[in-house]
Amino acid sequence: MKMILSFLAAGSMSLMGGPAKDMETAARALIQAVSEEQKKDLLAAMDDEQRQNFRYTPRERSGLLFKELDEDQREAVFGLLKSAMSKEGLLKSKQIMMLEGVLAKLENRFDFRDPEKYWVAIFGTPGDAKGWGWKFEGHHLSLNFAIVGDQVALTPSFFGSNPAHVREGEHEGLQVLEREELAARDLALRVDARLRREAAPEKLSQQEGVIYTDRPPAEILTREKRKVGPLKPVGLSAAKMTKGEQAMLVELLKVYLERYRPELAKGELAAIEKKGIEKLHFGWAGSTLPGEAWYYRVQGPTFLMEAANSQNDANHVHAVWRKFDGDFGRDLLGEHFRDHQH
């Protein structure tokens, strides 16, 4: 509970310089708040192989362990998170951490499940024009950032929830990733209903639709891969959706994008729209009934969002946002190198 109250009270840092500048300011404040010994865990080179070690499963990480920080240092960590996240993104992050305490009680594994078992790491020198980065990661939460000038890369971005729906205890009724589920299900049902109305009876079984199989995979397909590429397009192209359905698809994108500060979310959406909303594909697998297993993904020319709820009797959600060339700022860093090479 003490950690939760700290999170709710955190974030006294003013946000005035834009995301990149605010991240630099917050990162420097964190560096100043820790001891010389702690800096050995907190700081690493930009080319350190751990920077691109994407993990969302429960395991030890590199970096500075949140559990070992004092109150002022924790405040500095949350200031760094605030420099990147929206209020909703901060709240979801806090709730995901809190769920480790819920799991500890459900599983009676207090030595394994720990809401303070999260790590923060800074790569390179904050403000370095050649690029720098940071990450905050633990079970079911992986936030990765690369900064070059005033540009910020936000992926890989992973949010998970177990239980997906807390059914008993102090936090009964909590559904951390409820919007990720409802926005996708509502779109799948609306498109499926329209296609069924429009289909000739003899062609109904062959009708191309957004629900492409009734057997969802057991997990997101990209898992913990450091680099991902496009998957097979499934479901329905947005080009074959109505304007209203396309608008619902954009709202689903915003559920993922708006975990981050408005300036960052707007920039990401503008980049997707520039490529063309009609080039997106949305596919749903599994049941559309609440409480039953499902999977979906949205794929565009440059990115993939996928979510699955098949584990633990369909009460365990994984939701990830990946970029094919932009994860860990690979595109930003490569562009900077090309522009400045001699």
Tab-separated table of C-alpha atoms in Angstrom:
chain	number	residue	atom	x	y	z
A	1	MET	CA	0.000	0.000	0.000
A	2	LYS	CA	2.869	2.368	0.769
A	3	MET	CA	4.193	1.936	-2.764
A	4	ILE	CA	0.734	2.651	-4.241
A	5	LEU	CA	0.312	5.842	-2.227
A	6	SER	CA	3.781	6.910	-3.346
A	7	PHE	CA	2.773	6.418	-6.957
A	8	LEU	CA	-0.426	8.420	-6.557
A	9	ALA	CA	1.445	11.268	-4.907
A	10	ALA	CA	4.342	11.173	-7.354
A	11	GLY	CA	4.976	13.508	-10.219
A	12	SER	CA	5.700	16.911	-8.766
A	13	MET	CA	8.024	17.657	-11.702
A	14	SER	CA	6.683	20.349	-14.045
A	15	LEU	CA	6.260	19.379	-17.701
A	16	MET	CA	7.338	22.415	-19.691
A	17	GLY	CA	9.977	21.528	-22.233
A	18	GLY	CA	8.263	18.956	-24.427
A	19	PRO	CA	8.600	15.167	-24.004
A	20	ALA	CA	12.256	14.822	-25.026
A	21	LYS	CA	13.436	17.737	-22.885
A	22	ASP	CA	11.284	16.664	-19.932
A	23	MET	CA	12.679	13.131	-20.144
A	24	GLU	CA	16.192	14.548	-20.124
A	25	THR	CA	15.410	16.699	-17.071
A	26	ALA	CA	13.766	13.801	-15.230
A	27	ALA	CA	16.583	11.387	-16.087
A	28	ARG	CA	19.184	13.826	-14.789
A	29	ALA	CA	17.169	14.277	-11.592
A	30	LEU	CA	17.104	10.517	-11.057
A	31	ILE	CA	20.864	10.246	-11.635
A	32	GLN	CA	21.453	12.956	-9.049
A	33	ALA	CA	19.137	11.231	-6.555
A	34	VAL	CA	21.020	7.927	-6.432
A	35	SER	CA	24.360	7.039	-4.894
A	36	GLU	CA	27.552	6.381	-6.804
A	37	GLU	CA	27.122	2.668	-6.099
A	38	GLN	CA	23.543	2.694	-7.420
A	39	LYS	CA	24.655	4.452	-10.595
A	40	LYS	CA	26.557	1.294	-11.502
A	41	ASP	CA	23.185	-0.454	-11.898
A	42	LEU	CA	21.213	2.510	-13.242
A	43	LEU	CA	23.547	3.630	-16.027
A	44	ALA	CA	24.719	1.755	-19.101
A	45	ALA	CA	26.102	2.561	-22.533
A	46	MET	CA	23.697	3.248	-25.377
A	47	ASP	CA	25.010	0.179	-27.195
A	48	ASP	CA	24.610	-2.082	-24.149
A	49	GLU	CA	22.882	-5.262	-25.306
A	50	GLN	CA	20.386	-5.038	-22.436
A	51	ARG	CA	18.787	-1.949	-23.982
A	52	GLN	CA	17.044	-4.131	-26.550
A	53	ASN	CA	16.388	-7.055	-24.214
A	54	PHE	CA	12.579	-6.895	-24.330
A	55	ARG	CA	10.929	-8.939	-21.554
A	56	TYR	CA	7.486	-8.995	-19.953
A	57	THR	CA	7.656	-12.329	-18.135
A	58	PRO	CA	8.651	-12.531	-14.435
A	59	ARG	CA	12.450	-12.620	-14.245
A	60	GLU	CA	15.422	-10.609	-13.075
A	61	ARG	CA	16.329	-7.551	-15.146
A	62	SER	CA	19.299	-5.287	-15.539
A	63	GLY	CA	19.041	-1.812	-14.056
A	64	LEU	CA	18.230	-0.360	-10.658
A	65	LEU	CA	15.648	-2.291	-8.642
A	66	PHE	CA	12.709	-0.165	-7.502
A	67	LYS	CA	12.370	-2.161	-4.294
A	68	GLU	CA	15.775	-0.949	-3.106
A	69	LEU	CA	15.065	2.773	-3.511
A	70	ASP	CA	14.185	5.270	-0.796
A	71	GLU	CA	11.176	7.585	-1.046
A	72	ASP	CA	13.028	10.444	-2.748
A	73	GLN	CA	14.533	8.092	-5.295
A	74	ARG	CA	11.154	6.530	-6.008
A	75	GLU	CA	9.735	10.001	-6.526
A	76	ALA	CA	12.471	10.589	-9.107
A	77	VAL	CA	11.581	7.335	-10.898
A	78	PHE	CA	7.930	8.331	-11.081
A	79	GLY	CA	8.982	11.759	-12.330
A	80	LEU	CA	10.726	9.996	-15.203
A	81	LEU	CA	7.594	7.982	-15.940
A	82	LYS	CA	5.470	11.124	-15.828
A	83	SER	CA	7.724	12.743	-18.426
A	84	ALA	CA	6.552	10.119	-20.939
A	85	MET	CA	3.122	8.878	-19.879
A	86	SER	CA	-0.392	10.287	-19.857
A	87	LYS	CA	-2.432	10.212	-16.645
A	88	GLU	CA	-4.169	7.059	-17.894
A	89	GLY	CA	-0.846	5.464	-18.812
A	90	LEU	CA	0.551	6.240	-15.371
A	91	LEU	CA	-2.547	4.808	-13.700
A	92	LYS	CA	-2.421	1.604	-15.749
A	93	SER	CA	1.279	1.213	-14.945
A	94	LYS	CA	0.558	1.573	-11.237
A	95	GLN	CA	-2.325	-0.885	-11.386
A	96	ILE	CA	-0.225	-3.480	-13.225
A	97	MET	CA	2.429	-3.228	-10.521
A	98	MET	CA	-0.244	-3.489	-7.850
A	99	LEU	CA	-1.622	-6.678	-9.420
A	100	GLU	CA	1.612	-8.442	-8.472
A	101	GLY	CA	0.393	-8.129	-4.878
A	102	VAL	CA	-2.981	-9.561	-5.883
A	103	LEU	CA	-1.241	-12.494	-7.572
A	104	ALA	CA	0.933	-13.053	-4.516
A	105	LYS	CA	-2.204	-13.656	-2.439
A	106	LEU	CA	-3.987	-15.744	-5.073
A	107	GLU	CA	-0.963	-17.985	-5.625
A	108	ASN	CA	0.477	-17.790	-2.094
A	109	ARG	CA	3.845	-16.917	-3.654
A	110	PHE	CA	4.924	-13.839	-1.761
A	111	ASP	CA	8.582	-14.562	-2.450
A	112	PHE	CA	7.964	-14.517	-6.230
A	113	ARG	CA	5.213	-11.955	-6.855
A	114	ASP	CA	6.282	-8.506	-5.713
A	115	PRO	CA	4.758	-5.122	-6.712
A	116	GLU	CA	8.146	-3.493	-6.150
A	117	LYS	CA	10.107	-5.862	-8.384
A	118	TYR	CA	10.566	-3.480	-11.300
A	119	TRP	CA	13.754	-2.072	-12.781
A	120	VAL	CA	14.747	1.285	-14.259
A	121	ALA	CA	17.761	1.784	-16.527
A	122	ILE	CA	19.219	4.759	-18.413
A	123	PHE	CA	21.312	4.188	-21.536
A	124	GLY	CA	23.797	6.736	-22.790
A	125	THR	CA	23.897	10.334	-21.561
A	126	PRO	CA	20.546	12.156	-21.219
A	127	GLY	CA	20.457	14.922	-23.815
A	128	ASP	CA	23.207	13.440	-25.998
A	129	ALA	CA	22.517	14.579	-29.557
A	130	LYS	CA	23.638	11.167	-30.855
A	131	GLY	CA	20.820	9.537	-28.915
A	132	TRP	CA	20.081	8.104	-25.486
A	133	GLY	CA	17.360	5.989	-23.934
A	134	TRP	CA	15.741	4.548	-20.848
A	135	LYS	CA	13.408	1.756	-19.830
A	136	PHE	CA	11.141	0.740	-16.969
A	137	GLU	CA	10.362	-2.947	-16.893
A	138	GLY	CA	9.086	-5.823	-14.799
A	139	HIS	CA	6.368	-8.462	-14.967
A	140	HIS	CA	3.611	-7.383	-17.364
A	141	LEU	CA	5.063	-3.908	-17.933
A	142	SER	CA	7.758	-2.981	-20.442
A	143	LEU	CA	8.243	0.689	-21.345
A	144	ASN	CA	11.127	1.440	-23.720
A	145	PHE	CA	12.239	4.847	-24.970
A	146	ALA	CA	14.911	6.134	-27.329
A	147	ILE	CA	15.458	9.867	-27.767
A	148	VAL	CA	17.291	11.631	-30.598
A	149	GLY	CA	17.011	15.409	-30.478
A	150	ASP	CA	13.334	16.173	-29.897
A	151	GLN	CA	12.137	12.867	-31.365
A	152	VAL	CA	11.042	10.026	-29.100
A	153	ALA	CA	10.584	6.335	-29.912
A	154	LEU	CA	8.003	4.593	-27.694
A	155	THR	CA	8.175	0.914	-28.575
A	156	PRO	CA	8.243	-1.921	-27.669
A	157	SER	CA	5.306	-1.094	-25.404
A	158	PHE	CA	3.800	-3.919	-23.365
A	159	PHE	CA	0.965	-3.887	-20.829
A	160	GLY	CA	-0.352	-7.082	-19.231
A	161	SER	CA	-2.937	-7.885	-16.602
A	162	ASN	CA	-3.316	-10.989	-14.454
A	163	PRO	CA	-6.027	-11.260	-13.327
A	164	ALA	CA	-7.571	-9.429	-16.260
A	165	HIS	CA	-10.690	-9.060	-14.111
A	166	VAL	CA	-10.136	-9.116	-10.355
A	167	ARG	CA	-13.054	-11.138	-9.002
A	168	GLU	CA	-12.504	-11.005	-5.264
A	169	GLY	CA	-10.668	-9.178	-2.528
A	170	GLU	CA	-9.821	-5.538	-1.942
A	171	HIS	CA	-9.627	-4.694	-5.659
A	172	GLU	CA	-12.673	-6.688	-6.796
A	173	GLY	CA	-14.005	-5.432	-10.127
A	174	LEU	CA	-10.732	-3.933	-11.355
A	175	GLN	CA	-10.073	-4.469	-15.085
A	176	VAL	CA	-6.837	-2.719	-15.981
A	177	LEU	CA	-7.008	-3.445	-19.720
A	178	GLU	CA	-10.762	-3.243	-20.107
A	179	ARG	CA	-10.651	-0.646	-22.895
A	180	GLU	CA	-8.167	-2.749	-24.889
A	181	GLU	CA	-10.720	-5.564	-24.848
A	182	LEU	CA	-14.000	-3.693	-25.280
A	183	ALA	CA	-12.904	-1.411	-28.129
A	184	ALA	CA	-11.699	-4.393	-30.154
A	185	ARG	CA	-14.694	-6.613	-29.390
A	186	ASP	CA	-17.177	-3.865	-30.255
A	187	LEU	CA	-15.473	-3.343	-33.605
A	188	ALA	CA	-15.387	-7.071	-34.360
A	189	LEU	CA	-19.077	-7.478	-33.550
A	190	ARG	CA	-20.135	-4.447	-35.572
A	191	VAL	CA	-18.216	-5.468	-38.686
A	192	ASP	CA	-19.300	-9.103	-38.394
A	193	ALA	CA	-22.974	-8.130	-38.055
A	194	ARG	CA	-22.811	-5.892	-41.144
A	195	LEU	CA	-21.092	-8.532	-43.249
A	196	ARG	CA	-23.683	-11.112	-42.261
A	197	ARG	CA	-26.516	-8.759	-43.224
A	198	GLU	CA	-24.916	-8.085	-46.604
A	199	ALA	CA	-23.914	-11.663	-47.442
A	200	ALA	CA	-26.029	-13.864	-49.659
A	201	PRO	CA	-27.199	-16.939	-47.680
A	202	GLU	CA	-25.345	-19.383	-49.926
A	203	LYS	CA	-22.107	-17.415	-49.482
A	204	LEU	CA	-22.379	-16.814	-45.757
A	205	SER	CA	-19.963	-19.592	-44.811
A	206	GLN	CA	-17.342	-18.245	-47.246
A	207	GLN	CA	-17.843	-14.597	-46.311
A	208	GLU	CA	-14.609	-12.731	-45.728
A	209	GLY	CA	-14.816	-11.277	-42.256
A	210	VAL	CA	-13.001	-9.741	-39.378
A	211	ILE	CA	-13.441	-12.878	-37.208
A	212	TYR	CA	-11.017	-15.146	-39.041
A	213	THR	CA	-11.036	-18.197	-36.718
A	214	ASP	CA	-12.815	-19.440	-33.621
A	215	ARG	CA	-9.539	-20.816	-32.176
A	216	PRO	CA	-7.380	-18.091	-30.645
A	217	PRO	CA	-3.659	-18.638	-30.071
A	218	ALA	CA	-2.521	-19.200	-26.504
A	219	GLU	CA	-0.326	-16.097	-26.523
A	220	ILE	CA	0.597	-13.040	-28.573
A	221	LEU	CA	2.531	-14.320	-31.556
A	222	THR	CA	5.500	-11.941	-31.348
A	223	ARG	CA	6.188	-12.902	-27.709
A	224	GLU	CA	9.502	-11.484	-26.416
A	225	LYS	CA	11.310	-11.178	-29.742
A	226	ARG	CA	13.795	-8.323	-29.899
A	227	LYS	CA	12.888	-7.620	-33.520
A	228	VAL	CA	9.591	-8.342	-35.211
A	229	GLY	CA	8.360	-8.214	-38.770
A	230	PRO	CA	4.900	-8.160	-40.318
A	231	LEU	CA	2.656	-11.133	-39.634
A	232	LYS	CA	0.234	-12.579	-42.149
A	233	PRO	CA	-2.636	-10.098	-42.585
A	234	VAL	CA	-5.799	-11.553	-41.077
A	235	GLY	CA	-9.384	-10.436	-40.765
A	236	LEU	CA	-10.523	-7.478	-42.802
A	237	SER	CA	-8.753	-4.594	-44.482
A	238	ALA	CA	-9.844	-1.171	-43.274
A	239	ALA	CA	-10.366	-0.320	-46.946
A	240	LYS	CA	-13.401	-2.634	-46.838
A	241	MET	CA	-14.813	-1.055	-43.669
A	242	THR	CA	-17.415	1.684	-43.505
A	243	LYS	CA	-16.404	5.155	-42.319
A	244	GLY	CA	-17.971	4.414	-38.948
A	245	GLU	CA	-16.030	1.169	-38.618
A	246	GLN	CA	-12.806	2.920	-39.594
A	247	ALA	CA	-13.494	5.500	-36.888
A	248	MET	CA	-13.879	2.679	-34.351
A	249	LEU	CA	-10.588	1.218	-35.540
A	250	VAL	CA	-8.883	4.570	-34.954
A	251	GLU	CA	-10.368	4.657	-31.451
A	252	LEU	CA	-8.811	1.249	-30.798
A	253	LEU	CA	-5.431	2.606	-31.924
A	254	LYS	CA	-5.846	5.500	-29.509
A	255	VAL	CA	-6.281	3.098	-26.594
A	256	TYR	CA	-2.650	2.091	-27.135
A	257	LEU	CA	-1.279	5.467	-28.225
A	258	GLU	CA	-2.925	7.557	-25.525
A	259	ARG	CA	-1.087	5.747	-22.759
A	260	TYR	CA	1.574	8.300	-23.617
A	261	ARG	CA	1.641	12.084	-23.392
A	262	PRO	CA	-0.746	13.845	-25.805
A	263	GLU	CA	2.100	15.300	-27.875
A	264	LEU	CA	3.518	11.817	-28.418
A	265	ALA	CA	0.143	10.162	-29.051
A	266	LYS	CA	-0.862	12.771	-31.643
A	267	GLY	CA	2.428	12.387	-33.472
A	268	GLU	CA	2.088	8.608	-33.631
A	269	LEU	CA	-1.495	8.793	-34.914
A	270	ALA	CA	-0.523	11.364	-37.543
A	271	ALA	CA	2.231	9.052	-38.795
A	272	ILE	CA	-0.235	6.142	-39.076
A	273	GLU	CA	-2.806	8.299	-40.879
A	274	LYS	CA	-0.148	9.544	-43.288
A	275	LYS	CA	0.513	5.947	-44.359
A	276	GLY	CA	-3.232	5.462	-44.811
A	277	ILE	CA	-5.856	4.089	-42.445
A	278	GLU	CA	-7.179	2.018	-45.353
A	279	LYS	CA	-3.913	0.030	-45.287
A	280	LEU	CA	-4.611	-1.348	-41.816
A	281	HIS	CA	-5.902	-4.864	-41.183
A	282	PHE	CA	-7.915	-5.898	-38.144
A	283	GLY	CA	-8.560	-9.519	-37.246
A	284	TRP	CA	-10.265	-11.183	-34.274
A	285	ALA	CA	-9.873	-14.834	-33.235
A	286	GLY	CA	-11.900	-16.781	-30.698
A	287	SER	CA	-15.151	-16.048	-28.934
A	288	THR	CA	-16.818	-12.651	-28.764
A	289	LEU	CA	-18.559	-13.555	-25.515
A	290	PRO	CA	-17.209	-11.860	-22.371
A	291	GLY	CA	-15.222	-14.242	-20.209
A	292	GLU	CA	-14.162	-16.505	-23.080
A	293	ALA	CA	-10.791	-16.691	-24.825
A	294	TRP	CA	-9.939	-14.221	-27.582
A	295	TYR	CA	-7.093	-12.723	-29.604
A	296	TYR	CA	-6.852	-9.819	-32.023
A	297	ARG	CA	-4.324	-7.814	-33.947
A	298	VAL	CA	-4.125	-4.563	-35.864
A	299	GLN	CA	-1.387	-4.426	-38.458
A	300	GLY	CA	-0.243	-1.561	-40.653
A	301	PRO	CA	2.723	-0.951	-42.948
A	302	THR	CA	4.998	0.015	-40.046
A	303	PHE	CA	3.514	-1.429	-36.864
A	304	LEU	CA	1.621	-4.194	-35.124
A	305	MET	CA	-0.674	-4.193	-32.112
A	306	GLU	CA	-1.807	-7.540	-30.757
A	307	ALA	CA	-3.568	-8.737	-27.650
A	308	ALA	CA	-4.473	-12.157	-26.268
A	309	ASN	CA	-6.615	-13.419	-23.410
A	310	SER	CA	-6.366	-17.200	-23.403
A	311	GLN	CA	-4.410	-18.080	-20.271
A	312	ASN	CA	-5.763	-18.708	-16.756
A	313	ASP	CA	-9.275	-19.527	-17.964
A	314	ALA	CA	-9.328	-16.437	-20.198
A	315	ASN	CA	-8.534	-14.065	-17.356
A	316	HIS	CA	-4.974	-13.038	-18.251
A	317	VAL	CA	-4.401	-10.366	-20.915
A	318	HIS	CA	-1.237	-9.492	-22.822
A	319	ALA	CA	-1.276	-6.414	-25.080
A	320	VAL	CA	1.723	-5.195	-27.079
A	321	TRP	CA	2.548	-2.456	-29.578
A	322	ARG	CA	5.580	-3.068	-31.816
A	323	LYS	CA	7.177	-1.282	-34.776
A	324	PHE	CA	8.938	-3.193	-37.496
A	325	ASP	CA	11.768	-0.674	-37.977
A	326	GLY	CA	11.180	1.666	-35.049
A	327	ASP	CA	11.446	-0.545	-31.960
A	328	PHE	CA	14.130	0.762	-29.582
A	329	GLY	CA	14.461	3.815	-31.837
A	330	ARG	CA	16.286	1.879	-34.542
A	331	ASP	CA	14.884	4.130	-37.269
A	332	LEU	CA	15.630	7.366	-35.385
A	333	LEU	CA	19.168	6.297	-34.542
A	334	GLY	CA	19.827	5.078	-38.066
A	335	GLU	CA	18.480	8.296	-39.580
A	336	HIS	CA	20.672	10.387	-37.274
A	337	PHE	CA	23.739	8.343	-38.228
A	338	ARG	CA	23.033	8.727	-41.958
A	339	ASP	CA	22.482	12.483	-41.626
A	340	HIS	CA	25.691	13.051	-39.668
A	341	GLN	CA	28.150	10.610	-41.186
A	342	HIS	CA	31.126	12.074	-43.017
